[in-house]
Tab-separated table of C-alpha atoms in Angstrom:
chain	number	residue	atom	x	y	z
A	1	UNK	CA	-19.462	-3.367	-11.744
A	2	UNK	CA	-16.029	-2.701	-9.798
A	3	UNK	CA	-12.961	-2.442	-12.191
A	4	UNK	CA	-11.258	-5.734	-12.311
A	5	UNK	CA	-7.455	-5.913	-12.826
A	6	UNK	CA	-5.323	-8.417	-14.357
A	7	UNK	CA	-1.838	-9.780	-15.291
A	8	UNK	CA	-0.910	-7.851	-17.907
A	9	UNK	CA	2.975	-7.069	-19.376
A	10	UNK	CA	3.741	-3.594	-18.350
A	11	UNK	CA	1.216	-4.264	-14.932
A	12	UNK	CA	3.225	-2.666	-11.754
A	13	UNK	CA	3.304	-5.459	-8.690
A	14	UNK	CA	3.413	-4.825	-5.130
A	15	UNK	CA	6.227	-7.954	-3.925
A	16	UNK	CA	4.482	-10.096	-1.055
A	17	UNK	CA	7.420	-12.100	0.546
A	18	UNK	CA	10.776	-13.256	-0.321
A	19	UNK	CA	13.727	-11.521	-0.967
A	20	UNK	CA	12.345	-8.643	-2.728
A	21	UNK	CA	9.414	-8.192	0.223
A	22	UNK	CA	8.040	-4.301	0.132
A	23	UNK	CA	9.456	-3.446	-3.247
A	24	UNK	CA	7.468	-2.350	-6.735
A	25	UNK	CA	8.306	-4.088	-9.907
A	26	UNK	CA	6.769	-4.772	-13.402
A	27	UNK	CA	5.970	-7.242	-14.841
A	28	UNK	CA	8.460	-7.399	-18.315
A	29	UNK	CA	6.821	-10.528	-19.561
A	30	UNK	CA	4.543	-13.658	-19.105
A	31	UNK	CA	6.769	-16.897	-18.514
A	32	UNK	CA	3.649	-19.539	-17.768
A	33	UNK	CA	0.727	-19.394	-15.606
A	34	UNK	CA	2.344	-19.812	-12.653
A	35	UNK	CA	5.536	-17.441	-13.376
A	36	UNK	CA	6.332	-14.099	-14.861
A	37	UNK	CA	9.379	-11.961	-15.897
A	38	UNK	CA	9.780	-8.881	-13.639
A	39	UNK	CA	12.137	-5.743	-13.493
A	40	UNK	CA	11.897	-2.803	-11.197
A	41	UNK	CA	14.626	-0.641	-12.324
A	42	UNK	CA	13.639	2.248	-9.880
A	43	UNK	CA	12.438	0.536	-6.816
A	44	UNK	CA	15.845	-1.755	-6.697
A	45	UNK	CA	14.124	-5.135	-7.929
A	46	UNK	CA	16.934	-7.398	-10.218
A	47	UNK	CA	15.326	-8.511	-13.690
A	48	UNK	CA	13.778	-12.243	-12.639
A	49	UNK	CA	11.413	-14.698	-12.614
A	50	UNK	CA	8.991	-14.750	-9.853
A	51	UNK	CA	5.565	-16.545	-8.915
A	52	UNK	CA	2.063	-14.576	-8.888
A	53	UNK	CA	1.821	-15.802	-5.650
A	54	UNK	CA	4.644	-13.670	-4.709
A	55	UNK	CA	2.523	-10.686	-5.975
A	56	UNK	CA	0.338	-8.204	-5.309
A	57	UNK	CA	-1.257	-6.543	-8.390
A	58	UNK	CA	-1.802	-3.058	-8.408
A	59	UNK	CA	-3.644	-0.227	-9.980
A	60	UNK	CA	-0.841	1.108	-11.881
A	61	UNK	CA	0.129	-0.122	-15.557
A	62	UNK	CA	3.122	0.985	-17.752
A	63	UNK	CA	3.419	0.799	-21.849
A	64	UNK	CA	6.332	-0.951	-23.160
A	65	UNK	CA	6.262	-4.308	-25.414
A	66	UNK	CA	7.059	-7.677	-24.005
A	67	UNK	CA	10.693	-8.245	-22.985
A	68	UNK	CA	11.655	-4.904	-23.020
A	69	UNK	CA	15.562	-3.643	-21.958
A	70	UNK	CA	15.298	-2.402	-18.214
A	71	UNK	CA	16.534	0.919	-19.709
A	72	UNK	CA	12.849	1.226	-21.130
A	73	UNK	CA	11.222	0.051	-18.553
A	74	UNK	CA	12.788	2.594	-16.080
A	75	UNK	CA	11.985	5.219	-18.643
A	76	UNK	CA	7.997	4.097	-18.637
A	77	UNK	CA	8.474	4.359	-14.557
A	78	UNK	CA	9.824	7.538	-14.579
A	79	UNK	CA	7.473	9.004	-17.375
A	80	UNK	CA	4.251	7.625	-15.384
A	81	UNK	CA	5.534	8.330	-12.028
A	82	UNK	CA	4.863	5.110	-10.222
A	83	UNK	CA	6.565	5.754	-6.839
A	84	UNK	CA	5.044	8.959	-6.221
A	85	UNK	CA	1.461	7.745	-7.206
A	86	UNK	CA	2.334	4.773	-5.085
A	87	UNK	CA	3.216	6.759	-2.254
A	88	UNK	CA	-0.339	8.545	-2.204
A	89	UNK	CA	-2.429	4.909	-1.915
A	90	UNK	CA	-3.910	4.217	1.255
A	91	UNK	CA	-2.069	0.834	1.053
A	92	UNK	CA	1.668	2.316	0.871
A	93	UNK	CA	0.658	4.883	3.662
A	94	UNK	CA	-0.800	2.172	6.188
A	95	UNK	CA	2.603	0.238	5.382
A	96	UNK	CA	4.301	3.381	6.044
A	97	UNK	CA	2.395	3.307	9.173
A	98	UNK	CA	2.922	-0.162	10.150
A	99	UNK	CA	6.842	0.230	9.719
A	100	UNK	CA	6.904	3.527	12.027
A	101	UNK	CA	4.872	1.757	14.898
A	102	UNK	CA	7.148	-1.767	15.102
A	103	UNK	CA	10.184	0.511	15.396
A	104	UNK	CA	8.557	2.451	18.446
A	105	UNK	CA	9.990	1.464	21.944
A	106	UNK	CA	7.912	0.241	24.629
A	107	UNK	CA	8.195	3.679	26.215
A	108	UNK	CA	6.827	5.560	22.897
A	109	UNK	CA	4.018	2.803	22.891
A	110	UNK	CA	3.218	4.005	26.400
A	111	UNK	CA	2.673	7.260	25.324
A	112	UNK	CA	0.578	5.861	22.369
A	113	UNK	CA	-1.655	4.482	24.402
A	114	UNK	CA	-2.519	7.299	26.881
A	115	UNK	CA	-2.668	9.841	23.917
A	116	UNK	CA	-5.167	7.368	22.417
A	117	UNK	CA	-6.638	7.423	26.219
A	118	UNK	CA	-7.180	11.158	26.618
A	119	UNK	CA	-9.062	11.306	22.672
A	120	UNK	CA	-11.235	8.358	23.281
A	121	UNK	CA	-12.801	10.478	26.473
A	122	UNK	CA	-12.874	13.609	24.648
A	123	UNK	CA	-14.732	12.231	21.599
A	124	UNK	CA	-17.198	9.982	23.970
A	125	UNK	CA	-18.054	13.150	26.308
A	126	UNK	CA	-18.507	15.061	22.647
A	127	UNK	CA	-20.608	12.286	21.267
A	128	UNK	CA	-22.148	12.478	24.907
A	129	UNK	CA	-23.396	16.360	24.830
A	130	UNK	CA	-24.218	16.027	21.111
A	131	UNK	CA	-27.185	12.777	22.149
A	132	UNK	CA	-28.447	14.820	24.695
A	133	UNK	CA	-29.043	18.355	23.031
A	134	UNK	CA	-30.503	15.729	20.097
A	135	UNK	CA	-32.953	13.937	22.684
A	136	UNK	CA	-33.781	17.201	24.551
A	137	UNK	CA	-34.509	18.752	21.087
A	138	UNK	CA	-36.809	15.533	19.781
A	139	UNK	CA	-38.597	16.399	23.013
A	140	UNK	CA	-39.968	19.518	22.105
């Protein structure tokens, strides 16, 4: 059974939309069902209140109790090193990706595309000689 996670205090959040769009943050405490209490001391994120909707949860938890100061929160970041396990997730690195490719100009997007072109042909006559020494060999 796949690992499950929840809404926890101390449980790092990816922000969705709004203000705060792109950005970690923690959650510092539990306000209702709809709302919760979140700080991200390190990734720029103001102590406030913000919907689950908003949120993305993560793998990534920190210890601290509930409502704790920012200064102990950012010293639970720092001790667990959130940004640079964040960094290494498949997630972060195709928004890395998806950032670099908006800001490319139509010319760069030419060159994309005839780049992705000339490996397409490469891999399908590859893929090409590879069935055919398969067949020939089934043959015999």
């Amino acid at each position: 059974m796949p690992f499950k996670k929840f809404i926890e205090i101390g449980r790092v959040v990816y922000v969705n939309y709004g203000p705060e769009k792109g950005k970690l943050c923690a959650i510092v405490d539990i306000i209702d069902q709809n709302r919760a209490l979140v700080d991200g001391p390190c990734s720029g994120v103001k102590r406030q209140e913000m919907a689950f909707k908003a949120m993305e949860i993560t793998d990534f938890a920190l210890k601290f109790c509930p409502s704790a100061p920012a200064r102990v929160v950012k010293a639970a970041w720092e001790k667990s090193d959130v940004s640079k396990q964040w960094a290494e997730t498949a997630f972060a690195k195709k928004m890395d990706r998806n950032a670099k490719r908006a800001q490319l100009s139509d010319f760069d997007r030419y060159k994309l595309m005839v780049l992705k072109r000339k490996t397409n042909k490469m891999i399908r006559i590859e893929m090409g000689r590879l069935r055919n020494a398969a067949r020939k060999a089934a043959k015999k």
